[in-house]
């Protein structure tokens, strides 16, 4: 079911516990490569499975270097508008770029639940020590790959690889937020990866409306009633927050 921007704005205005579930499309405008783009250059299973990483760690790091690129990638207008959205209870993200945290609005502490970890953290496969430098800095510095710990062990990024499970605490928190939501915004998600794709079902069963913000609808509509707003997050979200603030002066006009 297609929704106009006005219908989205009306839903945002009448919802009191909004949860956002975000994926790669959220960050595309920040200059990050999407998985689709990466898998045109790398063999997906080779690149990101834990078994392959242990055998050939440089390959995953080459994918990370390609993903991250060599230019800055600040939070985009979509991240910033989402951070300012009134009644936003939580952000659940499949992204590993920490751009939601970078866009956090002053004075607000909306929880960001990272289902797939973060590239800003590393851990040594041998001694277990957390990395002192960020993964992206290591990947961008032109150093030989893979980056190594002071002990000589290979550093792994603290992201969930194929063959690994989403951390149980993150998934439990995501489920709880989805079950408590009255509106779930699914933004830029391909919805082809479990367990994230369960979350709209959890929210819908608990009575939430599900709205998908994406250029083209995902397969989510086959499983649950979805209102689709066609477009890119960096266009729709700023337009929606502006319309909210304009139609209800004082509500979102606080500094
Ligand atoms: Zn070590």
JSON list of C-alpha atoms and ligand atoms in Angstrom, two decimals:
[
{"chain": "A", "resi": 1, "resn": "UNK", "atom": "CA", "xyz": [0.00, 0.00, 0.00]},
{"chain": "A", "resi": 2, "resn": "UNK", "atom": "CA", "xyz": [1.57, 3.28, -1.11]},
{"chain": "A", "resi": 3, "resn": "UNK", "atom": "CA", "xyz": [1.53, 6.26, 1.19]},
{"chain": "A", "resi": 4, "resn": "UNK", "atom": "CA", "xyz": [2.07, 9.91, 0.40]},
{"chain": "A", "resi": 5, "resn": "UNK", "atom": "CA", "xyz": [4.32, 12.13, 2.46]},
{"chain": "A", "resi": 6, "resn": "UNK", "atom": "CA", "xyz": [1.22, 13.66, 4.04]},
{"chain": "A", "resi": 7, "resn": "UNK", "atom": "CA", "xyz": [0.06, 10.22, 5.21]},
{"chain": "A", "resi": 8, "resn": "UNK", "atom": "CA", "xyz": [3.49, 9.54, 6.67]},
{"chain": "A", "resi": 9, "resn": "UNK", "atom": "CA", "xyz": [3.46, 12.88, 8.48]},
{"chain": "A", "resi": 10, "resn": "UNK", "atom": "CA", "xyz": [-0.01, 12.17, 9.87]},
{"chain": "A", "resi": 11, "resn": "UNK", "atom": "CA", "xyz": [1.19, 8.79, 11.16]},
{"chain": "A", "resi": 12, "resn": "UNK", "atom": "CA", "xyz": [4.28, 10.34, 12.73]},
{"chain": "A", "resi": 13, "resn": "UNK", "atom": "CA", "xyz": [2.13, 12.98, 14.44]},
{"chain": "A", "resi": 14, "resn": "UNK", "atom": "CA", "xyz": [-0.26, 10.45, 15.96]},
{"chain": "A", "resi": 15, "resn": "UNK", "atom": "CA", "xyz": [2.35, 7.95, 17.14]},
{"chain": "A", "resi": 16, "resn": "UNK", "atom": "CA", "xyz": [3.89, 8.07, 20.58]},
{"chain": "A", "resi": 17, "resn": "UNK", "atom": "CA", "xyz": [6.47, 5.28, 20.42]},
{"chain": "A", "resi": 18, "resn": "UNK", "atom": "CA", "xyz": [8.25, 5.31, 17.07]},
{"chain": "A", "resi": 19, "resn": "UNK", "atom": "CA", "xyz": [11.01, 2.81, 16.39]},
{"chain": "A", "resi": 20, "resn": "UNK", "atom": "CA", "xyz": [13.26, 2.99, 13.32]},
{"chain": "A", "resi": 21, "resn": "UNK", "atom": "CA", "xyz": [14.83, -0.08, 11.75]},
{"chain": "A", "resi": 22, "resn": "UNK", "atom": "CA", "xyz": [17.58, 1.02, 9.37]},
{"chain": "A", "resi": 23, "resn": "UNK", "atom": "CA", "xyz": [19.76, -0.63, 6.74]},
{"chain": "A", "resi": 24, "resn": "UNK", "atom": "CA", "xyz": [22.28, 0.18, 4.05]},
{"chain": "A", "resi": 25, "resn": "UNK", "atom": "CA", "xyz": [19.97, 2.54, 2.14]},
{"chain": "A", "resi": 26, "resn": "UNK", "atom": "CA", "xyz": [20.07, 4.88, 5.14]},
{"chain": "A", "resi": 27, "resn": "UNK", "atom": "CA", "xyz": [23.80, 5.45, 4.68]},
{"chain": "A", "resi": 28, "resn": "UNK", "atom": "CA", "xyz": [24.09, 5.34, 0.88]},
{"chain": "A", "resi": 29, "resn": "UNK", "atom": "CA", "xyz": [23.95, 9.14, 0.69]},
{"chain": "A", "resi": 30, "resn": "UNK", "atom": "CA", "xyz": [26.90, 9.31, 3.08]},
{"chain": "A", "resi": 31, "resn": "UNK", "atom": "CA", "xyz": [29.11, 7.82, 0.39]},
{"chain": "A", "resi": 32, "resn": "UNK", "atom": "CA", "xyz": [29.28, 4.31, 1.80]},
{"chain": "A", "resi": 33, "resn": "UNK", "atom": "CA", "xyz": [29.14, 1.42, -0.62]},
{"chain": "A", "resi": 34, "resn": "UNK", "atom": "CA", "xyz": [26.07, -0.76, -0.36]},
{"chain": "A", "resi": 35, "resn": "UNK", "atom": "CA", "xyz": [26.34, -4.51, -0.16]},
{"chain": "A", "resi": 36, "resn": "UNK", "atom": "CA", "xyz": [25.01, -4.74, -3.70]},
{"chain": "A", "resi": 37, "resn": "UNK", "atom": "CA", "xyz": [27.89, -2.62, -4.91]},
{"chain": "A", "resi": 38, "resn": "UNK", "atom": "CA", "xyz": [30.43, -4.56, -2.85]},
{"chain": "A", "resi": 39, "resn": "UNK", "atom": "CA", "xyz": [29.27, -7.92, -4.10]},
{"chain": "A", "resi": 40, "resn": "UNK", "atom": "CA", "xyz": [29.86, -6.80, -7.65]},
{"chain": "A", "resi": 41, "resn": "UNK", "atom": "CA", "xyz": [33.55, -6.64, -6.72]},
{"chain": "A", "resi": 42, "resn": "UNK", "atom": "CA", "xyz": [33.96, -9.39, -4.15]},
{"chain": "A", "resi": 43, "resn": "UNK", "atom": "CA", "xyz": [32.62, -12.88, -3.73]},
{"chain": "A", "resi": 44, "resn": "UNK", "atom": "CA", "xyz": [30.18, -12.44, -0.91]},
{"chain": "A", "resi": 45, "resn": "UNK", "atom": "CA", "xyz": [30.69, -15.73, 0.90]},
{"chain": "A", "resi": 46, "resn": "UNK", "atom": "CA", "xyz": [34.45, -15.54, 0.55]},
{"chain": "A", "resi": 47, "resn": "UNK", "atom": "CA", "xyz": [34.54, -12.07, 1.90]},
{"chain": "A", "resi": 48, "resn": "UNK", "atom": "CA", "xyz": [32.43, -12.07, 5.01]},
{"chain": "A", "resi": 49, "resn": "UNK", "atom": "CA", "xyz": [32.18, -15.54, 6.51]},
{"chain": "A", "resi": 50, "resn": "UNK", "atom": "CA", "xyz": [34.00, -16.25, 9.75]},
{"chain": "A", "resi": 51, "resn": "UNK", "atom": "CA", "xyz": [35.49, -19.46, 8.36]},
{"chain": "A", "resi": 52, "resn": "UNK", "atom": "CA", "xyz": [36.96, -17.59, 5.41]},
{"chain": "A", "resi": 53, "resn": "UNK", "atom": "CA", "xyz": [38.18, -14.81, 7.67]},
{"chain": "A", "resi": 54, "resn": "UNK", "atom": "CA", "xyz": [40.20, -17.22, 9.76]},
{"chain": "A", "resi": 55, "resn": "UNK", "atom": "CA", "xyz": [41.73, -18.75, 6.63]},
{"chain": "A", "resi": 56, "resn": "UNK", "atom": "CA", "xyz": [42.32, -15.50, 4.76]},
{"chain": "A", "resi": 57, "resn": "UNK", "atom": "CA", "xyz": [41.82, -12.42, 6.94]},
{"chain": "A", "resi": 58, "resn": "UNK", "atom": "CA", "xyz": [43.16, -9.92, 4.39]},
{"chain": "A", "resi": 59, "resn": "UNK", "atom": "CA", "xyz": [40.13, -10.45, 2.14]},
{"chain": "A", "resi": 60, "resn": "UNK", "atom": "CA", "xyz": [37.58, -9.17, 4.64]},
{"chain": "A", "resi": 61, "resn": "UNK", "atom": "CA", "xyz": [39.78, -6.19, 5.41]},
{"chain": "A", "resi": 62, "resn": "UNK", "atom": "CA", "xyz": [39.98, -5.44, 1.67]},
{"chain": "A", "resi": 63, "resn": "UNK", "atom": "CA", "xyz": [36.17, -5.42, 1.59]},
{"chain": "A", "resi": 64, "resn": "UNK", "atom": "CA", "xyz": [36.10, -3.06, 4.59]},
{"chain": "A", "resi": 65, "resn": "UNK", "atom": "CA", "xyz": [38.60, -0.76, 2.92]},
{"chain": "A", "resi": 66, "resn": "UNK", "atom": "CA", "xyz": [36.43, -0.73, -0.23]},
{"chain": "A", "resi": 67, "resn": "UNK", "atom": "CA", "xyz": [33.24, -0.19, 1.81]},
{"chain": "A", "resi": 68, "resn": "UNK", "atom": "CA", "xyz": [34.70, 2.68, 3.78]},
{"chain": "A", "resi": 69, "resn": "UNK", "atom": "CA", "xyz": [36.48, 4.33, 0.86]},
{"chain": "A", "resi": 70, "resn": "UNK", "atom": "CA", "xyz": [39.07, 7.02, 1.33]},
{"chain": "A", "resi": 71, "resn": "UNK", "atom": "CA", "xyz": [36.85, 10.06, 1.71]},
{"chain": "A", "resi": 72, "resn": "UNK", "atom": "CA", "xyz": [34.95, 11.36, 4.74]},
{"chain": "A", "resi": 73, "resn": "UNK", "atom": "CA", "xyz": [31.42, 10.01, 5.11]},
{"chain": "A", "resi": 74, "resn": "UNK", "atom": "CA", "xyz": [29.48, 12.21, 7.50]},
{"chain": "A", "resi": 75, "resn": "UNK", "atom": "CA", "xyz": [25.95, 11.48, 8.67]},
{"chain": "A", "resi": 76, "resn": "UNK", "atom": "CA", "xyz": [23.51, 12.63, 5.98]},
{"chain": "A", "resi": 77, "resn": "UNK", "atom": "CA", "xyz": [20.28, 14.64, 6.11]},
{"chain": "A", "resi": 78, "resn": "UNK", "atom": "CA", "xyz": [18.32, 11.44, 6.71]},
{"chain": "A", "resi": 79, "resn": "UNK", "atom": "CA", "xyz": [20.28, 10.54, 9.85]},
{"chain": "A", "resi": 80, "resn": "UNK", "atom": "CA", "xyz": [19.94, 14.09, 11.12]},
{"chain": "A", "resi": 81, "resn": "UNK", "atom": "CA", "xyz": [16.20, 14.33, 10.51]},
{"chain": "A", "resi": 82, "resn": "UNK", "atom": "CA", "xyz": [15.61, 10.95, 12.14]},
{"chain": "A", "resi": 83, "resn": "UNK", "atom": "CA", "xyz": [17.57, 12.05, 15.21]},
{"chain": "A", "resi": 84, "resn": "UNK", "atom": "CA", "xyz": [15.25, 15.05, 15.59]},
{"chain": "A", "resi": 85, "resn": "UNK", "atom": "CA", "xyz": [12.02, 13.09, 15.14]},
{"chain": "A", "resi": 86, "resn": "UNK", "atom": "CA", "xyz": [9.69, 13.62, 18.12]},
{"chain": "A", "resi": 87, "resn": "UNK", "atom": "CA", "xyz": [8.59, 10.45, 19.93]},
{"chain": "A", "resi": 88, "resn": "UNK", "atom": "CA", "xyz": [11.45, 8.38, 18.51]},
{"chain": "A", "resi": 89, "resn": "UNK", "atom": "CA", "xyz": [11.95, 5.65, 21.13]},
{"chain": "A", "resi": 90, "resn": "UNK", "atom": "CA", "xyz": [14.84, 3.74, 19.57]},
{"chain": "A", "resi": 91, "resn": "UNK", "atom": "CA", "xyz": [16.87, 3.13, 16.44]},
{"chain": "A", "resi": 92, "resn": "UNK", "atom": "CA", "xyz": [17.65, -0.47, 15.55]},
{"chain": "A", "resi": 93, "resn": "UNK", "atom": "CA", "xyz": [20.27, -0.61, 12.83]},
{"chain": "A", "resi": 94, "resn": "UNK", "atom": "CA", "xyz": [21.88, -3.20, 10.61]},
{"chain": "A", "resi": 95, "resn": "UNK", "atom": "CA", "xyz": [24.55, -0.65, 9.72]},
{"chain": "A", "resi": 96, "resn": "UNK", "atom": "CA", "xyz": [28.04, -0.80, 11.18]},
{"chain": "A", "resi": 97, "resn": "UNK", "atom": "CA", "xyz": [29.02, 2.82, 10.49]},
{"chain": "A", "resi": 98, "resn": "UNK", "atom": "CA", "xyz": [27.92, 4.60, 13.71]},
{"chain": "A", "resi": 99, "resn": "UNK", "atom": "CA", "xyz": [26.35, 7.40, 11.65]},
{"chain": "A", "resi": 100, "resn": "UNK", "atom": "CA", "xyz": [23.20, 7.43, 13.81]},
{"chain": "A", "resi": 101, "resn": "UNK", "atom": "CA", "xyz": [25.38, 8.11, 16.82]},
{"chain": "A", "resi": 102, "resn": "UNK", "atom": "CA", "xyz": [27.23, 10.82, 14.86]},
{"chain": "A", "resi": 103, "resn": "UNK", "atom": "CA", "xyz": [23.90, 12.52, 14.07]},
{"chain": "A", "resi": 104, "resn": "UNK", "atom": "CA", "xyz": [22.47, 12.31, 17.60]},
{"chain": "A", "resi": 105, "resn": "UNK", "atom": "CA", "xyz": [20.57, 15.50, 18.42]},
{"chain": "A", "resi": 106, "resn": "UNK", "atom": "CA", "xyz": [21.89, 17.56, 21.31]},
{"chain": "A", "resi": 107, "resn": "UNK", "atom": "CA", "xyz": [20.12, 16.80, 24.57]},
{"chain": "A", "resi": 108, "resn": "UNK", "atom": "CA", "xyz": [18.58, 13.56, 23.35]},
{"chain": "A", "resi": 109, "resn": "UNK", "atom": "CA", "xyz": [19.78, 10.06, 24.11]},
{"chain": "A", "resi": 110, "resn": "UNK", "atom": "CA", "xyz": [17.74, 7.84, 21.82]},
{"chain": "A", "resi": 111, "resn": "UNK", "atom": "CA", "xyz": [19.16, 4.32, 22.12]},
{"chain": "A", "resi": 112, "resn": "UNK", "atom": "CA", "xyz": [20.88, 2.95, 19.02]},
{"chain": "A", "resi": 113, "resn": "UNK", "atom": "CA", "xyz": [20.87, -0.84, 18.91]},
{"chain": "A", "resi": 114, "resn": "UNK", "atom": "CA", "xyz": [23.54, -2.23, 16.59]},
{"chain": "A", "resi": 115, "resn": "UNK", "atom": "CA", "xyz": [22.43, -5.65, 15.34]},
{"chain": "A", "resi": 116, "resn": "UNK", "atom": "CA", "xyz": [25.60, -6.23, 13.35]},
{"chain": "A", "resi": 117, "resn": "UNK", "atom": "CA", "xyz": [28.18, -4.54, 15.55]},
{"chain": "A", "resi": 118, "resn": "UNK", "atom": "CA", "xyz": [30.38, -1.63, 14.56]},
{"chain": "A", "resi": 119, "resn": "UNK", "atom": "CA", "xyz": [33.41, -1.12, 12.38]},
{"chain": "A", "resi": 120, "resn": "UNK", "atom": "CA", "xyz": [34.70, 1.33, 14.95]},
{"chain": "A", "resi": 121, "resn": "UNK", "atom": "CA", "xyz": [35.79, -1.50, 17.20]},
{"chain": "A", "resi": 122, "resn": "UNK", "atom": "CA", "xyz": [38.28, -4.31, 16.68]},
{"chain": "A", "resi": 123, "resn": "UNK", "atom": "CA", "xyz": [39.31, -7.34, 18.71]},
{"chain": "A", "resi": 124, "resn": "UNK", "atom": "CA", "xyz": [42.43, -9.50, 18.56]},
{"chain": "A", "resi": 125, "resn": "UNK", "atom": "CA", "xyz": [41.78, -13.10, 17.52]},
{"chain": "A", "resi": 126, "resn": "UNK", "atom": "CA", "xyz": [44.69, -14.29, 19.69]},
{"chain": "A", "resi": 127, "resn": "UNK", "atom": "CA", "xyz": [44.67, -12.33, 22.95]},
{"chain": "A", "resi": 128, "resn": "UNK", "atom": "CA", "xyz": [41.11, -10.94, 22.77]},
{"chain": "A", "resi": 129, "resn": "UNK", "atom": "CA", "xyz": [42.19, -7.39, 23.44]},
{"chain": "A", "resi": 130, "resn": "UNK", "atom": "CA", "xyz": [39.95, -4.66, 22.04]},
{"chain": "A", "resi": 131, "resn": "UNK", "atom": "CA", "xyz": [41.58, -2.63, 19.31]},
{"chain": "A", "resi": 132, "resn": "UNK", "atom": "CA", "xyz": [43.02, 0.72, 20.24]},
{"chain": "A", "resi": 133, "resn": "UNK", "atom": "CA", "xyz": [42.66, 2.17, 16.77]},
{"chain": "A", "resi": 134, "resn": "UNK", "atom": "CA", "xyz": [39.37, 2.10, 14.94]},
{"chain": "A", "resi": 135, "resn": "UNK", "atom": "CA", "xyz": [38.85, -0.43, 12.22]},
{"chain": "A", "resi": 136, "resn": "UNK", "atom": "CA", "xyz": [38.21, 2.20, 9.61]},
{"chain": "A", "resi": 137, "resn": "UNK", "atom": "CA", "xyz": [41.40, 4.05, 10.46]},
{"chain": "A", "resi": 138, "resn": "UNK", "atom": "CA", "xyz": [43.34, 0.82, 10.11]},
{"chain": "A", "resi": 139, "resn": "UNK", "atom": "CA", "xyz": [41.61, 0.03, 6.87]},
{"chain": "A", "resi": 140, "resn": "UNK", "atom": "CA", "xyz": [42.17, 3.48, 5.41]},
{"chain": "A", "resi": 141, "resn": "UNK", "atom": "CA", "xyz": [45.75, 3.98, 6.48]},
{"chain": "A", "resi": 142, "resn": "UNK", "atom": "CA", "xyz": [47.27, 2.06, 3.62]},
{"chain": "A", "resi": 143, "resn": "UNK", "atom": "CA", "xyz": [48.86, -0.41, 6.03]},
{"chain": "A", "resi": 144, "resn": "UNK", "atom": "CA", "xyz": [49.35, -4.02, 5.03]},
{"chain": "A", "resi": 145, "resn": "UNK", "atom": "CA", "xyz": [46.24, -6.09, 5.60]},
{"chain": "A", "resi": 146, "resn": "UNK", "atom": "CA", "xyz": [45.14, -7.60, 7.87]},
{"chain": "A", "resi": 147, "resn": "UNK", "atom": "CA", "xyz": [45.83, -5.14, 10.68]},
{"chain": "A", "resi": 148, "resn": "UNK", "atom": "CA", "xyz": [47.51, -6.79, 13.65]},
{"chain": "A", "resi": 149, "resn": "UNK", "atom": "CA", "xyz": [47.49, -6.44, 17.41]},
{"chain": "A", "resi": 150, "resn": "UNK", "atom": "CA", "xyz": [50.63, -5.56, 19.34]},
{"chain": "A", "resi": 151, "resn": "UNK", "atom": "CA", "xyz": [50.83, -9.26, 20.23]},
{"chain": "A", "resi": 152, "resn": "UNK", "atom": "CA", "xyz": [51.03, -10.15, 16.52]},
{"chain": "A", "resi": 153, "resn": "UNK", "atom": "CA", "xyz": [47.52, -11.60, 16.37]},
{"chain": "A", "resi": 154, "resn": "UNK", "atom": "CA", "xyz": [45.10, -10.70, 13.58]},
{"chain": "A", "resi": 155, "resn": "UNK", "atom": "CA", "xyz": [42.55, -8.02, 14.44]},
{"chain": "A", "resi": 156, "resn": "UNK", "atom": "CA", "xyz": [38.98, -8.71, 13.52]},
{"chain": "A", "resi": 157, "resn": "UNK", "atom": "CA", "xyz": [36.30, -6.05, 13.19]},
{"chain": "A", "resi": 158, "resn": "UNK", "atom": "CA", "xyz": [33.60, -6.22, 15.86]},
{"chain": "A", "resi": 159, "resn": "UNK", "atom": "CA", "xyz": [30.94, -6.90, 13.26]},
{"chain": "A", "resi": 160, "resn": "UNK", "atom": "CA", "xyz": [28.75, -9.95, 12.87]},
{"chain": "A", "resi": 161, "resn": "UNK", "atom": "CA", "xyz": [30.07, -12.14, 10.05]},
{"chain": "A", "resi": 162, "resn": "UNK", "atom": "CA", "xyz": [28.24, -14.89, 8.20]},
{"chain": "A", "resi": 163, "resn": "UNK", "atom": "CA", "xyz": [28.26, -17.92, 10.44]},
{"chain": "A", "resi": 164, "resn": "UNK", "atom": "CA", "xyz": [28.01, -15.79, 13.57]},
{"chain": "A", "resi": 165, "resn": "UNK", "atom": "CA", "xyz": [24.90, -14.83, 15.50]},
{"chain": "A", "resi": 166, "resn": "UNK", "atom": "CA", "xyz": [23.56, -11.39, 16.21]},
{"chain": "A", "resi": 167, "resn": "UNK", "atom": "CA", "xyz": [24.48, -10.71, 19.85]},
{"chain": "A", "resi": 168, "resn": "UNK", "atom": "CA", "xyz": [21.61, -12.00, 22.01]},
{"chain": "A", "resi": 169, "resn": "UNK", "atom": "CA", "xyz": [21.40, -8.84, 24.11]},
{"chain": "A", "resi": 170, "resn": "UNK", "atom": "CA", "xyz": [21.09, -6.63, 21.03]},
{"chain": "A", "resi": 171, "resn": "UNK", "atom": "CA", "xyz": [18.41, -8.84, 19.52]},
{"chain": "A", "resi": 172, "resn": "UNK", "atom": "CA", "xyz": [16.45, -9.01, 22.79]},
{"chain": "A", "resi": 173, "resn": "UNK", "atom": "CA", "xyz": [16.54, -5.24, 23.08]},
{"chain": "A", "resi": 174, "resn": "UNK", "atom": "CA", "xyz": [15.48, -4.82, 19.44]},
{"chain": "A", "resi": 175, "resn": "UNK", "atom": "CA", "xyz": [12.55, -7.23, 19.93]},
{"chain": "A", "resi": 176, "resn": "UNK", "atom": "CA", "xyz": [11.43, -5.41, 23.07]},
{"chain": "A", "resi": 177, "resn": "UNK", "atom": "CA", "xyz": [11.48, -2.05, 21.31]},
{"chain": "A", "resi": 178, "resn": "UNK", "atom": "CA", "xyz": [9.62, -3.49, 18.29]},
{"chain": "A", "resi": 179, "resn": "UNK", "atom": "CA", "xyz": [6.96, -5.02, 20.54]},
{"chain": "A", "resi": 180, "resn": "UNK", "atom": "CA", "xyz": [6.44, -1.71, 22.36]},
{"chain": "A", "resi": 181, "resn": "UNK", "atom": "CA", "xyz": [6.30, 0.43, 19.21]},
{"chain": "A", "resi": 182, "resn": "UNK", "atom": "CA", "xyz": [3.13, 1.89, 17.78]},
{"chain": "A", "resi": 183, "resn": "UNK", "atom": "CA", "xyz": [4.91, 2.84, 14.55]},
{"chain": "A", "resi": 184, "resn": "UNK", "atom": "CA", "xyz": [7.85, 1.02, 13.00]},
{"chain": "A", "resi": 185, "resn": "UNK", "atom": "CA", "xyz": [9.77, 2.87, 10.30]},
{"chain": "A", "resi": 186, "resn": "UNK", "atom": "CA", "xyz": [11.72, 0.45, 8.13]},
{"chain": "A", "resi": 187, "resn": "UNK", "atom": "CA", "xyz": [14.28, 2.60, 6.34]},
{"chain": "A", "resi": 188, "resn": "UNK", "atom": "CA", "xyz": [16.55, 1.50, 3.50]},
{"chain": "A", "resi": 189, "resn": "UNK", "atom": "CA", "xyz": [16.51, -2.18, 4.50]},
{"chain": "A", "resi": 190, "resn": "UNK", "atom": "CA", "xyz": [16.69, -5.00, 1.97]},
{"chain": "A", "resi": 191, "resn": "UNK", "atom": "CA", "xyz": [14.91, -7.17, 4.59]},
{"chain": "A", "resi": 192, "resn": "UNK", "atom": "CA", "xyz": [16.68, -10.29, 3.38]},
{"chain": "A", "resi": 193, "resn": "UNK", "atom": "CA", "xyz": [18.73, -10.95, 6.52]},
{"chain": "A", "resi": 194, "resn": "UNK", "atom": "CA", "xyz": [17.51, -12.71, 9.63]},
{"chain": "A", "resi": 195, "resn": "UNK", "atom": "CA", "xyz": [16.89, -11.99, 12.40]},
{"chain": "A", "resi": 196, "resn": "UNK", "atom": "CA", "xyz": [16.27, -8.33, 11.50]},
{"chain": "A", "resi": 197, "resn": "UNK", "atom": "CA", "xyz": [13.44, -9.29, 9.20]},
{"chain": "A", "resi": 198, "resn": "UNK", "atom": "CA", "xyz": [11.54, -10.75, 12.16]},
{"chain": "A", "resi": 199, "resn": "UNK", "atom": "CA", "xyz": [11.24, -7.34, 13.78]},
{"chain": "A", "resi": 200, "resn": "UNK", "atom": "CA", "xyz": [8.43, -5.94, 11.59]},
{"chain": "A", "resi": 201, "resn": "UNK", "atom": "CA", "xyz": [6.44, -9.09, 12.33]},
{"chain": "A", "resi": 202, "resn": "UNK", "atom": "CA", "xyz": [7.00, -8.64, 16.06]},
{"chain": "A", "resi": 203, "resn": "UNK", "atom": "CA", "xyz": [5.89, -5.01, 15.82]},
{"chain": "A", "resi": 204, "resn": "UNK", "atom": "CA", "xyz": [2.86, -5.80, 13.65]},
{"chain": "A", "resi": 205, "resn": "UNK", "atom": "CA", "xyz": [1.67, -8.56, 15.99]},
{"chain": "A", "resi": 206, "resn": "UNK", "atom": "CA", "xyz": [1.83, -6.07, 18.84]},
{"chain": "A", "resi": 207, "resn": "UNK", "atom": "CA", "xyz": [-0.36, -3.67, 16.88]},
{"chain": "A", "resi": 208, "resn": "UNK", "atom": "CA", "xyz": [2.16, -1.28, 15.37]},
{"chain": "A", "resi": 209, "resn": "UNK", "atom": "CA", "xyz": [1.77, 0.24, 11.94]},
{"chain": "A", "resi": 210, "resn": "UNK", "atom": "CA", "xyz": [4.67, -0.59, 9.62]},
{"chain": "A", "resi": 211, "resn": "UNK", "atom": "CA", "xyz": [5.94, 2.03, 7.19]},
{"chain": "A", "resi": 212, "resn": "UNK", "atom": "CA", "xyz": [8.69, 1.31, 4.73]},
{"chain": "A", "resi": 213, "resn": "UNK", "atom": "CA", "xyz": [10.82, 4.18, 3.40]},
{"chain": "A", "resi": 214, "resn": "UNK", "atom": "CA", "xyz": [12.61, 2.93, 0.35]},
{"chain": "A", "resi": 215, "resn": "UNK", "atom": "CA", "xyz": [12.88, 3.66, -3.36]},
{"chain": "A", "resi": 216, "resn": "UNK", "atom": "CA", "xyz": [11.14, 0.40, -4.21]},
{"chain": "A", "resi": 217, "resn": "UNK", "atom": "CA", "xyz": [9.24, -1.84, -1.78]},
{"chain": "A", "resi": 218, "resn": "UNK", "atom": "CA", "xyz": [11.14, -4.79, -0.34]},
{"chain": "A", "resi": 219, "resn": "UNK", "atom": "CA", "xyz": [9.74, -8.28, 0.06]},
{"chain": "A", "resi": 220, "resn": "UNK", "atom": "CA", "xyz": [8.51, -7.26, 3.50]},
{"chain": "A", "resi": 221, "resn": "UNK", "atom": "CA", "xyz": [5.02, -6.64, 2.07]},
{"chain": "A", "resi": 222, "resn": "UNK", "atom": "CA", "xyz": [4.68, -10.35, 1.40]},
{"chain": "A", "resi": 223, "resn": "UNK", "atom": "CA", "xyz": [4.74, -11.02, 5.14]},
{"chain": "A", "resi": 224, "resn": "UNK", "atom": "CA", "xyz": [3.00, -8.08, 6.77]},
{"chain": "A", "resi": 225, "resn": "UNK", "atom": "CA", "xyz": [0.83, -5.06, 5.95]},
{"chain": "A", "resi": 226, "resn": "UNK", "atom": "CA", "xyz": [3.25, -2.34, 4.94]},
{"chain": "A", "resi": 227, "resn": "UNK", "atom": "CA", "xyz": [2.68, 1.26, 3.96]},
{"chain": "A", "resi": 228, "resn": "UNK", "atom": "CA", "xyz": [5.35, 2.18, 1.44]},
{"chain": "A", "resi": 229, "resn": "UNK", "atom": "CA", "xyz": [6.64, 5.72, 1.01]},
{"chain": "A", "resi": 230, "resn": "UNK", "atom": "CA", "xyz": [8.73, 5.75, -2.15]},
{"chain": "A", "resi": 231, "resn": "UNK", "atom": "CA", "xyz": [12.00, 7.62, -2.09]},
{"chain": "A", "resi": 232, "resn": "UNK", "atom": "CA", "xyz": [15.33, 7.97, -0.38]},
{"chain": "A", "resi": 233, "resn": "UNK", "atom": "CA", "xyz": [15.71, 8.39, 3.36]},
{"chain": "A", "resi": 234, "resn": "UNK", "atom": "CA", "xyz": [17.75, 11.57, 2.93]},
{"chain": "A", "resi": 235, "resn": "UNK", "atom": "CA", "xyz": [14.82, 13.15, 1.05]},
{"chain": "A", "resi": 236, "resn": "UNK", "atom": "CA", "xyz": [11.77, 11.76, 2.85]},
{"chain": "A", "resi": 237, "resn": "UNK", "atom": "CA", "xyz": [12.88, 12.18, 6.47]},
{"chain": "A", "resi": 238, "resn": "UNK", "atom": "CA", "xyz": [13.87, 15.87, 6.27]},
{"chain": "A", "resi": 239, "resn": "UNK", "atom": "CA", "xyz": [10.65, 16.64, 4.36]},
{"chain": "A", "resi": 240, "resn": "UNK", "atom": "CA", "xyz": [8.62, 14.80, 7.00]},
{"chain": "A", "resi": 241, "resn": "UNK", "atom": "CA", "xyz": [10.25, 16.47, 10.00]},
{"chain": "A", "resi": 242, "resn": "UNK", "atom": "CA", "xyz": [9.90, 19.88, 8.35]},
{"chain": "A", "resi": 243, "resn": "UNK", "atom": "CA", "xyz": [6.21, 19.23, 7.68]},
{"chain": "A", "resi": 244, "resn": "UNK", "atom": "CA", "xyz": [5.74, 18.07, 11.29]},
{"chain": "A", "resi": 245, "resn": "UNK", "atom": "CA", "xyz": [7.37, 21.20, 12.68]},
{"chain": "A", "resi": 246, "resn": "UNK", "atom": "CA", "xyz": [5.43, 23.47, 10.33]},
{"chain": "A", "resi": 247, "resn": "UNK", "atom": "CA", "xyz": [2.05, 21.94, 10.99]},
{"chain": "A", "resi": 248, "resn": "UNK", "atom": "CA", "xyz": [2.49, 21.97, 14.77]},
{"chain": "A", "resi": 249, "resn": "UNK", "atom": "CA", "xyz": [4.39, 25.09, 15.72]},
{"chain": "A", "resi": 250, "resn": "UNK", "atom": "CA", "xyz": [6.23, 24.70, 18.98]},
{"chain": "A", "resi": 251, "resn": "UNK", "atom": "CA", "xyz": [6.24, 20.93, 18.88]},
{"chain": "A", "resi": 252, "resn": "UNK", "atom": "CA", "xyz": [9.51, 20.41, 17.08]},
{"chain": "A", "resi": 253, "resn": "UNK", "atom": "CA", "xyz": [10.69, 23.98, 17.04]},
{"chain": "A", "resi": 254, "resn": "UNK", "atom": "CA", "xyz": [12.68, 23.82, 20.25]},
{"chain": "A", "resi": 255, "resn": "UNK", "atom": "CA", "xyz": [16.37, 24.50, 19.80]},
{"chain": "B", "resi": 1, "resn": "LIG", "atom": "ZN1", "xyz": [46.54, -9.59, 20.60]}
]
